[in-house]
Structure formats: C-alpha cells, structure tokens
Amino acid sequence: MRSLSELGDTVAKLADDQQRRWKEMYDLEVLTGCCNPPPTFYPKITRWFAQEGDDNREEAALARVRRQTIVRIRNVASCEEATFNSLRTARPQIASSSAALEATTQLEQLYSETFGREKCDFCAATERTAADEWGRITGATGCITASNVAMASDAHGLVILPQHHPLRDLTADIVTDVFETAQAWAKRTVEHKLQQHEQQGGRETVWLPLLLWNCGMGSGASMPHGHAQVILGMGRLFGQAESFRRNAAAHHAQTGRDFWSDVLWCHQIAGLAVAVPDVIPGAAADTKQGAEVCYIVAHLTPRASHELLVFGRTLAALGRGVQISMEVLQERFGSRCLSIACALPAIQQRGPSTQQAISVTRDGDTEWIVVRLLDRTEKPTAAGNMHGTSLATWEIYGPSVDDCSPYFLASCLREAVVSSR
C-alpha cells in the first residue's frame, strides 16, 4: 500500500471481526472535491499542479484541480481528525529557502554563544539551579534533575541533559536516560510525599507522571540548553494528556480492548508501523530481544504535520525509538525543534506500612508506554508569514490538514531503522 486512498480497500478485505475492530477505532472517508477555475487562472494552475511526465500539462493539471481526492480519517475514541490531499504539497506558497537557512544559522549561533558554565545556568546545574527538597538524581549518562523555580504544579521538576545543544549528539543512551531519570525523579518525589503524608495522617493514591520535552528553541523552551520537564499528578494527568487517558479508559470499558494496542494494530494494518528491534549487546547482528522491540508509527491523525508515535514496553526500548525518530525528522525534514510528550508509568505506594514507591500497572492500564513526537519547526512560507508558523489555526481548533503523506514518512523511518542496525 502506497497511499491513504487505498486504505479503505485494505480495510474492506479484512475479516469481519477485524473490520469491526478497525471501525471501533477509526472512521475513514474518501471524498471528492470539485471546483471550476476560470480560463484566466489556467496558467497558474498549470505551473502549480502539472507533474513530470504529463503529456498535456495544462489538461492534466486542470483535471487534478477540478476533481480532487481528499482522505478524511478520524479516531473514533479520541475525536482526533486529519485530512490528506496530495495537491496541498504543491499549493502556492511564498517559500524562502534563504529565510530557513538564516533561521538555522541564528539558532546555531545562539547555542554556541550561550555554551559554558559562565554563560549557561544549566551547564552549571548544581550551582545555579534549585534542587528539590529531597535533593537531586543523576542519571546514567549525566542527566541531572532540578526543581523548577517557576512551577506549574506542586511537583514540577527538570531533567537537564549532559550536553548544551538540545538536538546534536543525542544518542539512544542519552534519550533513554532522559526518560529513566524523569521516572526516577517521579518515584523519589512520591516517596517524599509519602513521608509527609505519614505525618499528616496518611493517604493512599496513585501518582501519574507526565514528561514534556521542549526540544530546541522554538518548541517552547525558555533555555537553549537541552532539558525536559516532568510534572506529577495525583490520580490524574494534565490537560490533553488527561483527556487521552480518559478516552483510552472509555474505549477499554466499551470494547474490552486496550486503546493504544488498537491504535498500534490499526497502523500495522495500514502499513504505517515500523518495528525497531533491540540488539542484545555482544550478540550477532540478527539476534533480537523480542521483549525490547518498540514501534515507530507515522500517525494517521496527527496533531500537525510530521507527528510520530513511539510504542515501547520499557523505557530503554522507547529511548531507541525516540532517538531514531528525532534523527529522521532532523535529517529528512529539516526539523530544528521538536515537542515530545510521554505519560510515564504510574507510581504507587509499595505497601500500607512503607514510604517506598513502585511503578505499577493497574487494571485497564495499557501495556505500552507511548511517546508523541511532533516537528515544531517554523517553516518560512505563506502559511503564516515570511518568518513562518509552527501551528496553523487548523491544528489548534480544527482537523489537522497534513501536507506530508504518512506513507512517505514511514518509508523514511524504515530506511533509518535498517541503517541503524
């Protein structure tokens, strides 16, 4: 399968129980849009929409515009929706490659000029950032935690990366360390709360950590040095992450199936899920450790163009998938900043008489840890202004109108996975 327009035929060929499973997850429509351009508009339409190999460029371009194929797909459980039209990649835009190059150059200059202990507080984290009441955690590769001095919740920490540049030289080990250090921070914070609650009469609950990684200036980061944020909710997550948790619970209650397992299965049926096997250290290159396999998914209903989902059962497996995803978006699509979000495993008191905390999986919880990863690079085009825009009003208040075929995105991921082995 090479296009979304063929996906309906693929679903129609599934067995009845599989079709039912698909339709309980996704609603797919292939629509036809028609318009009637005047002859005075023909020259521009020909310039924009004629393709290499057309026998008659004008007739072919006009035929494409007069009768267009639009694929509309909706996640039934979450109500996320996207529309795809291949003509949108060729629509008129005032693009400026020089502006994009200038923006990249300015960013790199900023990262260079702010590097070093004398210039960057995060480069001197133990001296010029606040610790949590209970102290700090240092990860395997040098990630270190700090307390946020302007908190968005009563438990709001930072994971500061060992290197200054937020995107360069990010290995799978470092990315994994970001997730593992965030989870360790959450566990230690819960244990600190348990000690406080014991003095206040005790209270049993589940804590839900959320990692939010503004990766690079332009994604919302206020400091150029690489860092992620982690916040801890008592019995719930925050904002859209909580909405997804509730949607997933409702899907499980209605169907008896795990929401994220169904999302992954549907993308496997669509040919948009790329497996990333983990190689056992010291083993032959073709020896894989099945429990550590993760999946990178070119999302059918992206928040905006170039959104990927990464599925893993462990944080280590997740780290490798996220690192590959970040490389693909940078190398193939020119990404300079990314937004990464992950609801980390829930944390609960180990027992009624202890102040120790453990990660838990409760009834109805998904077996997957899922990362959402989105390109936030401002691309200088007429979609916003000559300085570009990272999110259009479509993405904020309506359906995503994607310029990039998820099949092209998936093909880039497969190439990257093969070359990384």
Short mmCIF file of C-alpha atoms in Angstrom, two decimals:
data_model
loop_
_atom_site.label_atom_id
_atom_site.label_comp_id
_atom_site.label_asym_id
_atom_site.label_seq_id
_atom_site.Cartn_x
_atom_site.Cartn_y
_atom_site.Cartn_z
CA MET A 1 0.00 0.00 0.00
CA ARG A 2 1.39 3.38 -1.01
CA SER A 3 -1.41 5.86 -0.35
CA LEU A 4 -4.25 6.58 2.03
CA SER A 5 -6.76 6.34 -0.81
CA GLU A 6 -6.02 2.59 -0.93
CA LEU A 7 -6.54 2.12 2.81
CA GLY A 8 -10.32 1.77 2.52
CA ASP A 9 -9.90 -1.19 0.15
CA THR A 10 -7.46 -2.80 2.58
CA VAL A 11 -9.91 -2.46 5.46
CA ALA A 12 -12.75 -3.84 3.32
CA LYS A 13 -10.74 -7.04 2.74
CA LEU A 14 -10.28 -7.74 6.45
CA ALA A 15 -12.23 -10.48 8.19
CA ASP A 16 -15.49 -9.35 9.81
CA ASP A 17 -14.11 -9.27 13.36
CA GLN A 18 -11.06 -7.32 12.20
CA GLN A 19 -13.21 -4.84 10.28
CA ARG A 20 -15.27 -4.30 13.42
CA ARG A 21 -12.11 -3.72 15.44
CA TRP A 22 -10.85 -1.21 12.88
CA LYS A 23 -14.15 0.68 12.73
CA GLU A 24 -14.35 0.90 16.51
CA MET A 25 -11.05 2.77 16.31
CA TYR A 26 -11.04 4.73 13.04
CA ASP A 27 -13.55 6.21 10.64
CA LEU A 28 -12.22 6.64 7.09
CA GLU A 29 -13.83 8.57 4.25
CA VAL A 30 -12.56 9.10 0.72
CA LEU A 31 -14.18 12.28 -0.56
CA THR A 32 -14.24 14.05 -3.93
CA GLY A 33 -13.92 17.83 -4.05
CA CYS A 34 -14.80 19.70 -7.22
CA CYS A 35 -14.12 23.24 -8.39
CA ASN A 36 -14.35 25.22 -11.63
CA PRO A 37 -11.41 27.59 -12.25
CA PRO A 38 -11.78 30.31 -14.93
CA PRO A 39 -9.54 30.26 -18.03
CA THR A 40 -7.61 33.25 -16.70
CA PHE A 41 -6.46 31.01 -13.83
CA TYR A 42 -5.24 28.16 -16.07
CA PRO A 43 -1.60 29.32 -16.41
CA LYS A 44 -1.02 29.39 -12.68
CA ILE A 45 -2.81 26.08 -12.11
CA THR A 46 -0.62 24.52 -14.78
CA ARG A 47 2.51 25.92 -13.16
CA TRP A 48 1.49 24.68 -9.70
CA PHE A 49 -0.07 21.29 -10.39
CA ALA A 50 1.38 19.91 -13.61
CA GLN A 51 3.68 16.94 -12.99
CA GLU A 52 6.67 15.48 -14.72
CA GLY A 53 5.53 13.03 -17.41
CA ASP A 54 2.23 14.75 -18.20
CA ASP A 55 1.53 14.55 -21.95
CA ASN A 56 -0.57 17.71 -21.82
CA ARG A 57 0.48 19.73 -18.79
CA GLU A 58 -2.49 22.08 -18.76
CA GLU A 59 -5.16 19.40 -19.21
CA ALA A 60 -3.58 17.15 -16.57
CA ALA A 61 -3.24 19.98 -14.05
CA LEU A 62 -6.80 21.15 -14.59
CA ALA A 63 -8.13 17.61 -14.21
CA ARG A 64 -6.37 17.26 -10.86
CA VAL A 65 -7.82 20.53 -9.56
CA ARG A 66 -11.34 20.13 -10.94
CA ARG A 67 -11.79 16.75 -9.27
CA GLN A 68 -9.70 16.17 -6.16
CA THR A 69 -9.43 13.19 -3.81
CA ILE A 70 -9.49 14.02 -0.12
CA VAL A 71 -8.99 11.37 2.54
CA ARG A 72 -10.55 12.17 5.90
CA ILE A 73 -9.76 9.98 8.88
CA ARG A 74 -11.00 10.26 12.47
CA ASN A 75 -10.05 8.46 15.67
CA VAL A 76 -13.48 7.43 16.98
CA ALA A 77 -12.34 7.23 20.60
CA SER A 78 -10.29 10.45 20.83
CA CYS A 79 -12.02 12.50 18.07
CA GLU A 80 -8.60 13.42 16.62
CA GLU A 81 -9.04 14.02 12.92
CA ALA A 82 -6.88 14.64 9.87
CA THR A 83 -7.45 15.25 6.19
CA PHE A 84 -4.98 14.47 3.43
CA ASN A 85 -4.91 15.83 -0.12
CA SER A 86 -1.81 15.29 -2.22
CA LEU A 87 -2.40 18.58 -4.06
CA ARG A 88 -1.69 20.54 -0.88
CA THR A 89 2.02 19.80 -1.16
CA ALA A 90 2.04 21.71 -4.48
CA ARG A 91 -0.29 24.55 -3.46
CA PRO A 92 1.06 28.10 -3.94
CA GLN A 93 3.33 29.28 -1.16
CA ILE A 94 5.83 32.08 -0.83
CA ALA A 95 8.71 29.93 0.33
CA SER A 96 12.11 31.32 1.23
CA SER A 97 14.98 28.87 1.49
CA SER A 98 17.27 31.75 2.47
CA ALA A 99 14.99 32.60 5.41
CA ALA A 100 15.07 28.96 6.57
CA LEU A 101 18.87 28.92 6.32
CA GLU A 102 19.07 32.21 8.20
CA ALA A 103 16.84 30.86 10.98
CA THR A 104 19.01 27.75 11.32
CA THR A 105 22.18 29.82 11.37
CA GLN A 106 20.77 32.12 14.05
CA LEU A 107 19.78 29.14 16.21
CA GLU A 108 23.19 27.54 15.94
CA GLN A 109 24.82 30.86 16.80
CA LEU A 110 22.59 31.13 19.88
CA TYR A 111 23.53 27.63 21.05
CA SER A 112 27.21 28.42 20.54
CA GLU A 113 27.13 31.81 22.27
CA THR A 114 25.30 30.50 25.34
CA PHE A 115 27.51 27.45 25.88
CA GLY A 116 29.64 27.10 29.00
CA ARG A 117 29.40 27.29 32.78
CA GLU A 118 29.86 31.06 32.80
CA LYS A 119 27.08 31.68 30.29
CA CYS A 120 24.52 28.93 30.94
CA ASP A 121 22.88 28.12 34.28
CA PHE A 122 22.11 24.58 33.12
CA CYS A 123 25.76 23.99 32.22
CA ALA A 124 26.39 24.64 35.93
CA ALA A 125 23.23 22.94 37.16
CA THR A 126 24.38 22.05 40.68
CA GLU A 127 25.44 25.67 41.29
CA ARG A 128 22.74 27.69 39.54
CA THR A 129 19.54 25.64 39.60
CA ALA A 130 17.35 24.73 42.58
CA ALA A 131 17.23 21.20 43.94
CA ASP A 132 14.05 19.52 45.13
CA GLU A 133 13.51 19.34 48.90
CA TRP A 134 14.81 15.77 48.86
CA GLY A 135 17.82 16.51 46.61
CA ARG A 136 18.73 15.53 43.05
CA ILE A 137 19.05 12.46 40.85
CA THR A 138 21.88 11.93 38.38
CA GLY A 139 21.24 9.54 35.50
CA ALA A 140 23.48 7.00 33.80
CA THR A 141 24.72 9.40 31.09
CA GLY A 142 24.86 12.54 33.23
CA CYS A 143 21.27 13.80 33.08
CA ILE A 144 20.55 15.62 36.34
CA THR A 145 17.31 16.76 37.95
CA ALA A 146 16.39 20.17 39.29
CA SER A 147 13.30 21.75 40.72
CA ASN A 148 11.52 24.27 38.52
CA VAL A 149 11.80 27.73 40.08
CA ALA A 150 8.50 28.77 38.42
CA MET A 151 6.28 25.73 39.00
CA ALA A 152 3.17 24.75 37.06
CA SER A 153 2.23 22.19 39.75
CA ASP A 154 3.27 21.33 43.29
CA ALA A 155 5.58 18.65 41.87
CA HIS A 156 7.36 20.10 38.85
CA GLY A 157 10.91 19.10 38.02
CA LEU A 158 13.50 19.38 35.26
CA VAL A 159 15.73 16.79 33.64
CA ILE A 160 18.80 18.67 32.41
CA LEU A 161 20.71 16.92 29.63
CA PRO A 162 24.50 16.45 29.87
CA GLN A 163 25.21 18.39 26.66
CA HIS A 164 24.28 22.00 25.93
CA HIS A 165 22.97 21.67 22.36
CA PRO A 166 19.36 20.41 22.58
CA LEU A 167 19.50 18.22 19.45
CA ARG A 168 23.09 17.47 18.50
CA ASP A 169 24.78 14.20 19.51
CA LEU A 170 21.69 12.76 21.20
CA THR A 171 22.42 9.04 21.44
CA ALA A 172 19.85 6.39 22.29
CA ASP A 173 21.50 6.06 25.70
CA ILE A 174 21.06 9.77 26.45
CA VAL A 175 17.43 9.78 25.27
CA THR A 176 16.73 6.70 27.39
CA ASP A 177 18.40 8.41 30.33
CA VAL A 178 16.03 11.39 29.98
CA PHE A 179 13.03 9.06 30.40
CA GLU A 180 14.60 6.92 33.14
CA THR A 181 15.78 9.95 35.13
CA ALA A 182 12.31 11.51 34.84
CA GLN A 183 10.74 8.30 36.15
CA ALA A 184 13.29 8.12 38.98
CA TRP A 185 12.51 11.76 39.86
CA ALA A 186 8.79 10.95 39.97
CA LYS A 187 9.36 7.89 42.19
CA ARG A 188 11.56 9.84 44.61
CA THR A 189 9.07 12.72 44.71
CA VAL A 190 6.24 10.31 45.57
CA GLU A 191 8.34 8.79 48.36
CA HIS A 192 8.96 12.27 49.74
CA LYS A 193 5.22 12.95 49.64
CA LEU A 194 4.50 9.65 51.39
CA GLN A 195 6.80 10.68 54.23
CA GLN A 196 4.95 13.99 54.52
CA HIS A 197 1.54 12.31 54.36
CA GLU A 198 2.50 9.90 57.13
CA GLN A 199 2.95 12.90 59.39
CA GLN A 200 -0.44 14.19 58.21
CA GLY A 201 -2.43 11.01 58.82
CA GLY A 202 -1.63 9.07 55.64
CA ARG A 203 -3.30 8.99 52.25
CA GLU A 204 -3.32 6.31 49.56
CA THR A 205 -3.42 7.24 45.90
CA VAL A 206 -1.77 6.74 42.52
CA TRP A 207 0.53 9.36 41.02
CA LEU A 208 0.77 9.87 37.26
CA PRO A 209 3.98 11.47 35.88
CA LEU A 210 3.97 13.36 32.59
CA LEU A 211 7.19 14.14 30.72
CA LEU A 212 7.11 17.22 28.45
CA TRP A 213 10.24 17.84 26.39
CA ASN A 214 10.53 21.14 24.53
CA CYS A 215 13.45 20.04 22.41
CA GLY A 216 15.09 23.13 21.00
CA MET A 217 14.26 26.83 20.94
CA GLY A 218 11.02 27.34 19.03
CA SER A 219 9.20 24.44 20.69
CA GLY A 220 8.54 26.46 23.85
CA ALA A 221 11.88 26.05 25.61
CA SER A 222 12.93 29.14 27.57
CA MET A 223 16.56 27.97 27.90
CA PRO A 224 18.74 26.81 24.97
CA HIS A 225 20.45 24.05 26.99
CA GLY A 226 18.74 20.71 26.40
CA HIS A 227 16.20 19.88 29.10
CA ALA A 228 12.84 18.22 29.67
CA GLN A 229 10.15 18.89 32.24
CA VAL A 230 8.22 16.40 34.35
CA ILE A 231 5.10 17.06 36.39
CA LEU A 232 3.28 14.75 38.75
CA GLY A 233 -0.49 14.49 39.06
CA MET A 234 -2.33 12.85 41.95
CA GLY A 235 -4.79 10.40 40.40
CA ARG A 236 -4.82 12.17 37.05
CA LEU A 237 -2.67 13.65 34.33
CA PHE A 238 -2.85 17.18 32.93
CA GLY A 239 -4.71 18.85 30.06
CA GLN A 240 -4.81 16.89 26.81
CA ALA A 241 -2.84 14.02 28.34
CA GLU A 242 -5.66 13.50 30.87
CA SER A 243 -8.22 13.71 28.07
CA PHE A 244 -6.42 10.91 26.24
CA ARG A 245 -6.21 8.83 29.43
CA ARG A 246 -9.98 9.14 29.88
CA ASN A 247 -10.66 8.38 26.21
CA ALA A 248 -8.50 5.28 26.50
CA ALA A 249 -10.38 4.18 29.64
CA ALA A 250 -13.73 4.70 27.90
CA HIS A 251 -12.53 2.68 24.88
CA HIS A 252 -11.45 -0.15 27.18
CA ALA A 253 -14.79 -0.09 29.03
CA GLN A 254 -16.73 -0.16 25.76
CA THR A 255 -14.72 -2.74 23.80
CA GLY A 256 -12.72 -4.64 26.44
CA ARG A 257 -9.56 -3.83 24.46
CA ASP A 258 -6.59 -1.59 25.14
CA PHE A 259 -6.81 1.75 23.31
CA TRP A 260 -3.11 2.04 22.45
CA SER A 261 -2.85 -1.60 21.37
CA ASP A 262 -5.73 -0.93 18.98
CA VAL A 263 -4.05 2.24 17.68
CA LEU A 264 -0.85 0.29 17.01
CA TRP A 265 -2.73 -2.62 15.39
CA CYS A 266 -4.59 -0.28 13.03
CA HIS A 267 -1.34 1.35 11.95
CA GLN A 268 0.18 -2.09 11.38
CA ILE A 269 -2.78 -2.96 9.14
CA ALA A 270 -2.23 0.33 7.31
CA GLY A 271 1.50 -0.38 6.87
CA LEU A 272 2.50 2.67 8.92
CA ALA A 273 4.11 0.98 11.96
CA VAL A 274 7.87 0.36 11.77
CA ALA A 275 9.35 -2.19 14.18
CA VAL A 276 12.64 -1.26 15.87
CA PRO A 277 14.20 -4.45 17.30
CA ASP A 278 16.75 -4.06 20.06
CA VAL A 279 20.02 -5.94 19.53
CA ILE A 280 21.37 -7.83 22.54
CA PRO A 281 24.81 -6.36 23.39
CA GLY A 282 27.57 -8.67 22.16
CA ALA A 283 25.17 -10.85 20.15
CA ALA A 284 25.08 -11.37 16.41
CA ALA A 285 23.52 -8.51 14.46
CA ASP A 286 20.49 -10.60 13.53
CA THR A 287 19.77 -11.70 17.11
CA LYS A 288 16.93 -9.66 18.57
CA GLN A 289 15.46 -9.40 22.05
CA GLY A 290 11.71 -9.61 21.47
CA ALA A 291 10.71 -8.03 24.76
CA GLU A 292 12.63 -4.88 23.85
CA VAL A 293 11.05 -4.27 20.45
CA CYS A 294 9.47 -0.86 20.01
CA TYR A 295 7.42 0.58 17.16
CA ILE A 296 7.54 3.97 15.46
CA VAL A 297 4.25 4.97 13.87
CA ALA A 298 3.54 7.59 11.20
CA HIS A 299 0.34 8.85 12.79
CA LEU A 300 -2.93 8.65 10.84
CA THR A 301 -4.48 11.50 12.84
CA PRO A 302 -1.52 13.75 13.64
CA ARG A 303 -1.76 16.86 15.80
CA ALA A 304 0.07 18.56 12.93
CA SER A 305 2.30 17.51 10.05
CA HIS A 306 5.09 15.02 10.82
CA GLU A 307 3.78 13.66 14.10
CA LEU A 308 5.17 10.29 15.16
CA LEU A 309 4.09 7.88 17.89
CA VAL A 310 6.63 5.63 19.57
CA PHE A 311 5.43 2.50 21.40
CA GLY A 312 7.63 0.64 23.88
CA ARG A 313 7.14 -1.68 26.84
CA THR A 314 10.27 -0.43 28.58
CA LEU A 315 11.89 2.99 28.80
CA ALA A 316 15.06 1.58 27.25
CA ALA A 317 13.18 0.34 24.19
CA LEU A 318 11.34 3.63 23.98
CA GLY A 319 14.58 5.62 24.07
CA ARG A 320 15.97 3.98 20.95
CA GLY A 321 12.75 4.55 19.01
CA VAL A 322 12.58 8.21 20.03
CA GLN A 323 16.24 8.78 19.11
CA ILE A 324 15.70 7.33 15.62
CA SER A 325 12.54 9.42 15.21
CA MET A 326 14.40 12.60 16.15
CA GLU A 327 17.15 11.83 13.63
CA VAL A 328 14.68 11.20 10.81
CA LEU A 329 12.81 14.45 11.41
CA GLN A 330 16.06 16.41 11.50
CA GLU A 331 17.83 14.78 8.57
CA ARG A 332 14.92 14.20 6.20
CA PHE A 333 12.57 17.08 7.06
CA GLY A 334 14.89 19.79 8.36
CA SER A 335 13.48 19.86 11.89
CA ARG A 336 15.16 22.33 14.23
CA CYS A 337 12.86 21.90 17.23
CA LEU A 338 10.53 19.17 18.47
CA SER A 339 7.80 18.67 21.05
CA ILE A 340 7.90 15.35 22.88
CA ALA A 341 5.34 14.14 25.42
CA CYS A 342 5.01 10.89 27.35
CA ALA A 343 2.74 9.70 30.16
CA LEU A 344 5.24 7.70 32.21
CA PRO A 345 4.27 4.57 34.19
CA ALA A 346 2.01 5.18 37.19
CA ILE A 347 3.55 5.17 40.67
CA GLN A 348 2.00 3.87 43.88
CA GLN A 349 2.97 3.19 47.48
CA ARG A 350 4.67 -0.21 47.77
CA GLY A 351 2.60 -1.16 50.81
CA PRO A 352 0.44 0.43 53.52
CA SER A 353 3.27 0.47 56.06
CA THR A 354 6.09 1.70 53.86
CA GLN A 355 7.17 5.01 52.39
CA GLN A 356 8.65 3.33 49.32
CA ALA A 357 7.07 3.76 45.88
CA ILE A 358 6.97 1.49 42.84
CA SER A 359 5.82 1.71 39.24
CA VAL A 360 2.52 -0.10 38.81
CA THR A 361 0.18 -1.35 36.09
CA ARG A 362 -3.45 -1.25 37.15
CA ASP A 363 -6.49 -3.00 35.69
CA GLY A 364 -7.30 -1.31 32.39
CA ASP A 365 -3.89 0.30 32.04
CA THR A 366 -2.14 -0.06 28.70
CA GLU A 367 0.86 -2.36 28.32
CA TRP A 368 2.54 0.34 26.23
CA ILE A 369 4.46 3.45 27.14
CA VAL A 370 3.66 5.86 24.31
CA VAL A 371 5.58 8.93 23.20
CA ARG A 372 4.07 11.58 20.96
CA LEU A 373 6.71 13.43 18.94
CA LEU A 374 5.94 16.45 16.76
CA ASP A 375 8.03 18.63 14.46
CA ARG A 376 7.61 22.24 15.64
CA THR A 377 9.97 23.89 13.16
CA GLU A 378 8.76 27.20 11.78
CA LYS A 379 8.96 26.94 8.02
CA PRO A 380 9.10 30.29 6.17
CA THR A 381 6.09 30.07 3.84
CA ALA A 382 2.91 31.93 3.06
CA ALA A 383 1.08 29.68 5.56
CA GLY A 384 1.93 32.31 8.15
CA ASN A 385 4.40 35.00 7.20
CA MET A 386 7.95 35.17 5.99
CA HIS A 387 9.13 34.12 9.42
CA GLY A 388 6.87 31.05 9.31
CA THR A 389 4.39 29.45 11.65
CA SER A 390 4.62 26.17 13.52
CA LEU A 391 0.90 25.53 14.06
CA ALA A 392 -1.95 26.80 11.92
CA THR A 393 -5.46 27.52 13.21
CA TRP A 394 -6.48 24.21 11.61
CA GLU A 395 -4.27 22.27 14.00
CA ILE A 396 -5.34 24.28 17.05
CA TYR A 397 -9.12 24.34 16.60
CA GLY A 398 -9.99 22.04 13.70
CA PRO A 399 -8.74 18.91 11.98
CA SER A 400 -5.12 18.58 11.02
CA VAL A 401 -4.64 19.22 7.31
CA ASP A 402 -1.47 17.29 6.60
CA ASP A 403 0.93 18.16 3.81
CA CYS A 404 3.03 15.04 4.28
CA SER A 405 1.87 11.56 3.33
CA PRO A 406 2.29 9.22 6.31
CA TYR A 407 3.49 6.60 3.82
CA PHE A 408 6.44 8.76 2.82
CA LEU A 409 7.17 9.39 6.50
CA ALA A 410 7.00 5.63 7.20
CA SER A 411 9.38 4.88 4.31
CA CYS A 412 11.92 7.34 5.79
CA LEU A 413 11.59 5.60 9.17
CA ARG A 414 12.19 2.16 7.64
CA GLU A 415 15.35 3.37 5.91
CA ALA A 416 16.61 4.83 9.18
CA VAL A 417 15.89 1.64 11.14
CA VAL A 418 17.73 -0.51 8.59
CA SER A 419 20.76 1.80 8.55
CA SER A 420 20.90 1.92 12.36
CA ARG A 421 21.37 -1.83 12.76
#
